[in-house]
PDB file of C-alpha atoms and ligand atoms in Angstrom:
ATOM      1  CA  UNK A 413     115.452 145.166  62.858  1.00 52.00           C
ATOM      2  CA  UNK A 414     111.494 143.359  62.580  1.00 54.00           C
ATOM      3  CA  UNK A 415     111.718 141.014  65.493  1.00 54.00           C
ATOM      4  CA  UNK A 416     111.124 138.154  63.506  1.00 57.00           C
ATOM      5  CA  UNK A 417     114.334 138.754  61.947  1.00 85.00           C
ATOM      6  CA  UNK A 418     115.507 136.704  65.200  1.00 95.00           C
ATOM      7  CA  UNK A 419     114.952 133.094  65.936  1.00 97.00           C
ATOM      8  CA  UNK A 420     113.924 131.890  69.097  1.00 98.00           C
ATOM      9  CA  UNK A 421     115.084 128.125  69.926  1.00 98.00           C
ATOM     10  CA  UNK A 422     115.298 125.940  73.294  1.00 98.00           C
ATOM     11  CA  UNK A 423     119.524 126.171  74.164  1.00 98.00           C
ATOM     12  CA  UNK A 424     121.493 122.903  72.645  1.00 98.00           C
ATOM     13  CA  UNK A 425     125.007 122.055  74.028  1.00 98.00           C
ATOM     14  CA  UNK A 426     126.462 123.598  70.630  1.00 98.00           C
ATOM     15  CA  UNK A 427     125.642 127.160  72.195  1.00 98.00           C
ATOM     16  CA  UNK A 428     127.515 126.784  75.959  1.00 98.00           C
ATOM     17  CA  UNK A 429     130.305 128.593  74.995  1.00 98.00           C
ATOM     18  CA  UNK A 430     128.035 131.651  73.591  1.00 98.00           C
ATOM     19  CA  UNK A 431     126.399 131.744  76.573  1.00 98.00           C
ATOM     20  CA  UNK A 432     129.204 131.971  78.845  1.00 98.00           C
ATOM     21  CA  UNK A 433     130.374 134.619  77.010  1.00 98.00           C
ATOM     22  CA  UNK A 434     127.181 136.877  76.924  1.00 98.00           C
ATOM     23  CA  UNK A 435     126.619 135.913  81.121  1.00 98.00           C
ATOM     24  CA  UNK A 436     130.526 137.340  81.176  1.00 98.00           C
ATOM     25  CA  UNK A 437     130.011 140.121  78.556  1.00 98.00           C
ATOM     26  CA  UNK A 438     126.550 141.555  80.713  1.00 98.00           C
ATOM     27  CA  UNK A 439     128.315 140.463  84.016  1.00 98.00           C
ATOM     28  CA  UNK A 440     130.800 143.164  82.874  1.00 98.00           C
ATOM     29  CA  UNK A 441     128.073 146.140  82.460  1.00 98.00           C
ATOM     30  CA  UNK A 442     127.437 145.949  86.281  1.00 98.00           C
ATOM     31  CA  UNK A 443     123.846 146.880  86.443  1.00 98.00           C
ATOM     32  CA  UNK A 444     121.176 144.365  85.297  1.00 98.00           C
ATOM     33  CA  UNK A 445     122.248 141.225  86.866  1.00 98.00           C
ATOM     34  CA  UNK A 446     123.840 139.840  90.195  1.00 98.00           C
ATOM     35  CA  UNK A 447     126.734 138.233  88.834  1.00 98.00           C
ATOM     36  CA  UNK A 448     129.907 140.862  88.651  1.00 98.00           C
ATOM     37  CA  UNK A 449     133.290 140.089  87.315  1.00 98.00           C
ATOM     38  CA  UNK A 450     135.430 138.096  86.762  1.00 98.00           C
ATOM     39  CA  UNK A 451     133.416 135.566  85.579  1.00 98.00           C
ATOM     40  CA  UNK A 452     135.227 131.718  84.589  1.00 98.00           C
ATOM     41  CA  UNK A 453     133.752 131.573  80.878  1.00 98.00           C
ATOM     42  CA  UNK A 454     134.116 128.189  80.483  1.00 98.00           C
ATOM     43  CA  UNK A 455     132.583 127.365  83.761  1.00 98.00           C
ATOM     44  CA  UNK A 456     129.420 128.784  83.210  1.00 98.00           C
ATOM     45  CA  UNK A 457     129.023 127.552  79.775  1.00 98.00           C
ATOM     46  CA  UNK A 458     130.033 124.211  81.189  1.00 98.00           C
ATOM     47  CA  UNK A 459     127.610 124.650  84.325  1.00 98.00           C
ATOM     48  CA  UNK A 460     124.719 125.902  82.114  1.00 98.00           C
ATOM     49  CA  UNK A 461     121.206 123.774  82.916  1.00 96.00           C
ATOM     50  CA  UNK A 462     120.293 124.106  79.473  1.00 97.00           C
ATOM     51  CA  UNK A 463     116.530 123.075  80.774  1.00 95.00           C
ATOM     52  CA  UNK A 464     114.486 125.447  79.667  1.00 96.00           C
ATOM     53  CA  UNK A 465     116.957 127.820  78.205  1.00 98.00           C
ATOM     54  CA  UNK A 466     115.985 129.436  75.276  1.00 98.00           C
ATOM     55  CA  UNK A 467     117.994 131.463  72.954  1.00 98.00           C
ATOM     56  CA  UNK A 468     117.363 133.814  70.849  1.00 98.00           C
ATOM     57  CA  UNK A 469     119.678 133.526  67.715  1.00 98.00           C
ATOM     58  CA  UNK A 470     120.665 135.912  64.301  1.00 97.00           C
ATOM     59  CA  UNK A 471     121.848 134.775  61.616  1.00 95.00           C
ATOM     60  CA  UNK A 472     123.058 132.170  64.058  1.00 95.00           C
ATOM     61  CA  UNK A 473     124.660 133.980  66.445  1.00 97.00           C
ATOM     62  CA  UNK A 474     122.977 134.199  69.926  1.00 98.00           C
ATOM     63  CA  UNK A 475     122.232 137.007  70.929  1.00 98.00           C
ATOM     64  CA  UNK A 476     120.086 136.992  74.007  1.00 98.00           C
ATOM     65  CA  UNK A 477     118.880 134.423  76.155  1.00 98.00           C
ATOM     66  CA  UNK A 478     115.888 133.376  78.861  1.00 98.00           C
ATOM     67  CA  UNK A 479     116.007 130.900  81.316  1.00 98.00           C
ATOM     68  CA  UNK A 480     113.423 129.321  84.112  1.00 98.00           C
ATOM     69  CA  UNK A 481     114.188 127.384  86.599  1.00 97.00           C
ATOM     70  CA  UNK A 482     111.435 125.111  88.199  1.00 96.00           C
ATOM     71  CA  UNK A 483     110.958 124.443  91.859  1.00 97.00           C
ATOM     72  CA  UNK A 484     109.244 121.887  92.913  1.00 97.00           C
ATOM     73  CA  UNK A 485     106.149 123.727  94.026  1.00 98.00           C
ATOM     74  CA  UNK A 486     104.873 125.393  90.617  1.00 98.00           C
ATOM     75  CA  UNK A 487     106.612 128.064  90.091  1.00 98.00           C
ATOM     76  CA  UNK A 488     109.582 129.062  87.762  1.00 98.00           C
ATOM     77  CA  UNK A 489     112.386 131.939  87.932  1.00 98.00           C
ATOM     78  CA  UNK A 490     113.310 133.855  85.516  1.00 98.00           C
ATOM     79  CA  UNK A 491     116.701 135.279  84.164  1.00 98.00           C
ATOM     80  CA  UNK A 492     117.194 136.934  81.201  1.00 98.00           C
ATOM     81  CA  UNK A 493     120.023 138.607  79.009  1.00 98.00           C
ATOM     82  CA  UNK A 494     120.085 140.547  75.412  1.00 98.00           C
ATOM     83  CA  UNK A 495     123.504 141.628  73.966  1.00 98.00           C
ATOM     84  CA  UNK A 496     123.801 145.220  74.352  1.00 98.00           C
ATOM     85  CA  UNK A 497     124.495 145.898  70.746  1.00 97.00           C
ATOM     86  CA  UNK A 498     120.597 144.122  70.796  1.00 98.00           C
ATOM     87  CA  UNK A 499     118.616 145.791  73.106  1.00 98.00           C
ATOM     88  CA  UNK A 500     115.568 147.901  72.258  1.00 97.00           C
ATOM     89  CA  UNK A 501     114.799 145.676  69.168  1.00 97.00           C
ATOM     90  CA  UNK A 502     112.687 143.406  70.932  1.00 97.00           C
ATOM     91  CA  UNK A 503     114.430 140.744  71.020  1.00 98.00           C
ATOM     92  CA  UNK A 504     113.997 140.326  75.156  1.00 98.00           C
ATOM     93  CA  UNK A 505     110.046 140.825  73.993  1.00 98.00           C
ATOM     94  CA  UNK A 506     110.121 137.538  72.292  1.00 98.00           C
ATOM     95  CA  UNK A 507     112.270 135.624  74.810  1.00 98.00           C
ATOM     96  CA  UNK A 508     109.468 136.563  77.703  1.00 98.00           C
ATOM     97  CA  UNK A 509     106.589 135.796  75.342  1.00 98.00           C
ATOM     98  CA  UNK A 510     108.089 132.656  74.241  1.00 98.00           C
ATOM     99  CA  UNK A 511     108.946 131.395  77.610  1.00 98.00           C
ATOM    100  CA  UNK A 512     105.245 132.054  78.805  1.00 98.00           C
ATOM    101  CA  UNK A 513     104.046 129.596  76.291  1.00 98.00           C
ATOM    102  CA  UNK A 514     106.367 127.663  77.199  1.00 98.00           C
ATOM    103  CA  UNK A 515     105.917 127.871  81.238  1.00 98.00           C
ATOM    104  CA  UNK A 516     101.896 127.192  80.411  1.00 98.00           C
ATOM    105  CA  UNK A 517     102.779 124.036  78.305  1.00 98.00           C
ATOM    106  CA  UNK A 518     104.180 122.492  81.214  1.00 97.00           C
ATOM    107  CA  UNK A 519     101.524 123.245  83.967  1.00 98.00           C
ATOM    108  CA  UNK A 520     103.875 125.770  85.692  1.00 98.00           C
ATOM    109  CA  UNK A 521     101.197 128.530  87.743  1.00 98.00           C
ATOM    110  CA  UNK A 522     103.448 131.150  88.271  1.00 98.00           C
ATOM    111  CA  UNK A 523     106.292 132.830  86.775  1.00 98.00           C
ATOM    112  CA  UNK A 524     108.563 135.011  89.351  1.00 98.00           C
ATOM    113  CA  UNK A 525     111.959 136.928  88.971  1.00 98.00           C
ATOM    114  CA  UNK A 526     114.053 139.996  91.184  1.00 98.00           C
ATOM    115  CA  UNK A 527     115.053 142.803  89.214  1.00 98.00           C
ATOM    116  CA  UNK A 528     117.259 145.847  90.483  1.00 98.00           C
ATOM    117  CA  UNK A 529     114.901 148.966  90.848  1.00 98.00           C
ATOM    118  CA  UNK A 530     117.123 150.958  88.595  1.00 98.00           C
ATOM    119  CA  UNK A 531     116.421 148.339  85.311  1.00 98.00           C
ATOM    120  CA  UNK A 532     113.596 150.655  83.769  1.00 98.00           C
ATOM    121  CA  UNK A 533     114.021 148.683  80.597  1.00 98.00           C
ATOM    122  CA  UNK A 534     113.630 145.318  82.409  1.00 98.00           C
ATOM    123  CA  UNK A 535     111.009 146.324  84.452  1.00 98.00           C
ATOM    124  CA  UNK A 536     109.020 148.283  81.582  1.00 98.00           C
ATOM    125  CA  UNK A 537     109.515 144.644  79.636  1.00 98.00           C
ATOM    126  CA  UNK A 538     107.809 142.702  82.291  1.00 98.00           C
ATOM    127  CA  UNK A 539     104.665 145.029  83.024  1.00 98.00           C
ATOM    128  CA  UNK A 540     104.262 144.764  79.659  1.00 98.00           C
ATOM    129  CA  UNK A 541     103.439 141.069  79.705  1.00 98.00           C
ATOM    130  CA  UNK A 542     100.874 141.317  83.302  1.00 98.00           C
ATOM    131  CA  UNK A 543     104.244 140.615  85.430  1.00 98.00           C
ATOM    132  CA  UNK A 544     102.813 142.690  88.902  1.00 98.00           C
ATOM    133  CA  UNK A 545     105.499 143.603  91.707  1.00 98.00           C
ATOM    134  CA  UNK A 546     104.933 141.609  95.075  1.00 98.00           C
ATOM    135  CA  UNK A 547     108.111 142.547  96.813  1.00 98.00           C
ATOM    136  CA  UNK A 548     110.731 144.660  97.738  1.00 98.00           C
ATOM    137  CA  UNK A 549     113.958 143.454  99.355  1.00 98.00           C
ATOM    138  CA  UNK A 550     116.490 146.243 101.150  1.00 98.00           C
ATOM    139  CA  UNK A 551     119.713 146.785 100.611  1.00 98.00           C
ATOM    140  CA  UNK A 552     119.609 143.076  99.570  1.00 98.00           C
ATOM    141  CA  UNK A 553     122.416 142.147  97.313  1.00 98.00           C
ATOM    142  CA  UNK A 554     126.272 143.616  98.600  1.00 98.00           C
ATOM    143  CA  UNK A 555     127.767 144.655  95.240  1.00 98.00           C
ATOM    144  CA  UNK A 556     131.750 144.668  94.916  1.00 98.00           C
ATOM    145  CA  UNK A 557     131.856 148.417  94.926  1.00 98.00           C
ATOM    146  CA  UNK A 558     130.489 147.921  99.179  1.00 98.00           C
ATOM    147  CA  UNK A 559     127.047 149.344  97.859  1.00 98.00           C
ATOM    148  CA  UNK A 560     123.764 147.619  98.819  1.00 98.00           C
ATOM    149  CA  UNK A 561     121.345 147.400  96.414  1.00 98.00           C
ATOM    150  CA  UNK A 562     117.381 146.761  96.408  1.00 98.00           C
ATOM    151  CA  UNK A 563     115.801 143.589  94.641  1.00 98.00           C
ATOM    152  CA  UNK A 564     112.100 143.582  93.365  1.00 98.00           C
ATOM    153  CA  UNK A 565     110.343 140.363  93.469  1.00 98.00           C
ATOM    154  CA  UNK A 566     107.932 140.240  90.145  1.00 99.00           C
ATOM    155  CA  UNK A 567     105.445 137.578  89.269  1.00 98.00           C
ATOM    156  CA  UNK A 568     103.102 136.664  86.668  1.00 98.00           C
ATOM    157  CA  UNK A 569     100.199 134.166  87.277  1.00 98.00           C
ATOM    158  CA  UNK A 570     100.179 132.266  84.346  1.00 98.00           C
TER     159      UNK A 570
HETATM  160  C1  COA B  47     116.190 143.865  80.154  1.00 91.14           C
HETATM  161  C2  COA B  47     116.503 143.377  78.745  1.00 91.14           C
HETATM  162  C3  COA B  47     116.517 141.856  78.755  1.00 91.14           C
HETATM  163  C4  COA B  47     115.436 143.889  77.762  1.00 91.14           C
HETATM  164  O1  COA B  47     115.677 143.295  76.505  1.00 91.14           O
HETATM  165  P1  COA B  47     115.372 144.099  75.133  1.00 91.14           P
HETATM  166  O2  COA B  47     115.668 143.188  74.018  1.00 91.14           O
HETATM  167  O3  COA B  47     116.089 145.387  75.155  1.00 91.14           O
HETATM  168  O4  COA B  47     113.805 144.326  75.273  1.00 91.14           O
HETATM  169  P2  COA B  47     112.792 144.833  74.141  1.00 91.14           P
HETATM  170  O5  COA B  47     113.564 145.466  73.026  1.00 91.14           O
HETATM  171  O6  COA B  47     111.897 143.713  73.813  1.00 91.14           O
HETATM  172  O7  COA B  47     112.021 145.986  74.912  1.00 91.14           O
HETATM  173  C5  COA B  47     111.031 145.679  75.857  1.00 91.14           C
HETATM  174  C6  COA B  47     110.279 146.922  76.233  1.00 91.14           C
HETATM  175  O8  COA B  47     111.107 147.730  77.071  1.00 91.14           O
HETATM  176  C7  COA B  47     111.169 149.044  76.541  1.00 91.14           C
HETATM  177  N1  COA B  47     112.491 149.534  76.839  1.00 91.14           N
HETATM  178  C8  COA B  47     113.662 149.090  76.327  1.00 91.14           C
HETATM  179  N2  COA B  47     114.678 149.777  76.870  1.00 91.14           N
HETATM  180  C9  COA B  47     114.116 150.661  77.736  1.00 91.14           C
HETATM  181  C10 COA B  47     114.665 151.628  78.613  1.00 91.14           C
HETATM  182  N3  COA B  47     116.003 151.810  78.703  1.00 91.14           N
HETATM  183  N4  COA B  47     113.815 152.354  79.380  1.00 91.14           N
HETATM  184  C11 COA B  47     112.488 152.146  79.296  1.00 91.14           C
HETATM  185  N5  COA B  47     111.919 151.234  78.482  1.00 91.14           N
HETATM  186  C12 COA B  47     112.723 150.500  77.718  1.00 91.14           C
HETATM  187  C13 COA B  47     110.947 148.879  75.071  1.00 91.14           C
HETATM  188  O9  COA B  47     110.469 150.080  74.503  1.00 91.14           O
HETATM  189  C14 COA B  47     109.927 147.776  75.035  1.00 91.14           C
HETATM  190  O10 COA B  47     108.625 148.255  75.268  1.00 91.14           O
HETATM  191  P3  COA B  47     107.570 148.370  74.042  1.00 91.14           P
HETATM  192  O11 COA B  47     107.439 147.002  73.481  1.00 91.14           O
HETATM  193  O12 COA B  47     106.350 148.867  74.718  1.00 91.14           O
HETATM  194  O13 COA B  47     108.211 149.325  73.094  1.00 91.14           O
HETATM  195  C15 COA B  47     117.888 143.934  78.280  1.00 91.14           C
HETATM  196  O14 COA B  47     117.894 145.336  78.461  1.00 91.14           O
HETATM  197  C16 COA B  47     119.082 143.340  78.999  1.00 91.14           C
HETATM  198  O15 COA B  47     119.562 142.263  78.644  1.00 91.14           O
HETATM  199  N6  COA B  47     119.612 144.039  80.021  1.00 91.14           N
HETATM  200  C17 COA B  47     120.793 143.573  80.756  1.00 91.14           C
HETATM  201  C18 COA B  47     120.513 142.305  81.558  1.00 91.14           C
HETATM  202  C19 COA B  47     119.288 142.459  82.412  1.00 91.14           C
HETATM  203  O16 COA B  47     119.018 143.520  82.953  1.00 91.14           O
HETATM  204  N7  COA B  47     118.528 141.360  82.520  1.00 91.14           N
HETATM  205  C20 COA B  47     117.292 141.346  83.292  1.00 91.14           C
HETATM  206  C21 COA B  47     117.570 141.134  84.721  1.00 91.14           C
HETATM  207  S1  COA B  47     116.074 141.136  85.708  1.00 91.14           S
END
């Protein structure tokens, strides 16, 4: 699949629902972001600061998603999600270039996320675009197996 097969919008309230169910849906895998199950669907989508969300949609249907959140200082954080079924097509390539521009258009500096050591894809995925790792957190986040897992701090200088 070319990646311009898939369209890459800013989130409208028409896609809450979606999202809820692909935060639940990846919450489910375990292993690339904090959240675990169960996860409220309707909550989330409800809960969902649709501020500079983007989605990434085919054939109308989203199927991945980026979002920043901006402090006050500067800086955004990232958090990102592709549909499994979607992954490795680059659809999470165009979601981190697209929020760059984005992030530059409105005089943000920096860029930062956390990522879980083990996410080779994620991590491969933001080298690509200059992302550098500052930081590494032990044993930070208590998962609900009882295991402690490491977080690495990533930023970009935009
Ligand atoms: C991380 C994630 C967003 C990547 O999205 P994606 O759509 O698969 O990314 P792309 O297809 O654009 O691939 C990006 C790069 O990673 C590489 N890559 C993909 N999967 C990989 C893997 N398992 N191991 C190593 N590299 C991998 C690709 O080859 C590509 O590099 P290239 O352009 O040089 O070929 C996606 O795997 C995901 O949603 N994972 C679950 C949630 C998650 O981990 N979110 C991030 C939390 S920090």
């Amino acid at each position: 699949m070319a990646p311009e097969a898939v369209e890459i919008r800013p989130a409208q309230d028409g896609d809450r629902h979606a999202l809820g169910l692909l935060f639940a849906a990846v919450a489910e895998e375990r292993d690339g972001i904090a959240a675990e199950p169960p996860i409220d669907v309707e909550r989330r989508a409800a809960s969902w600061d649709l501020d500079h969300t983007l989605v990434a949609l085919s054939d109308g249907e989203v199927v991945g998603v980026i979002y920043v959140i901006d402090s006050n200082f500067g800086f955004g954080e990232i958090a990102m999600m592709v549909a499994a079924r979607w992954r490795g097509r680059g659809v999470g390539t165009a979601l981190v270039a697209a929020a760059i521009d984005s992030a530059r258009a409105r005089g943000l500096h920096k860029l930062a996320l956390s990522v879980f050591p083990h996410n080779e894809a994620a991590m491969v995925l933001y080298r690509k675009f200059g992302f550098v790792e500052e930081d590494r957190r032990t044993k930070h986040l208590r998962r609900d197996s009882g295991e402690l897992w490491d977080l690495i701090d990533m930023g970009l200088l935009l």
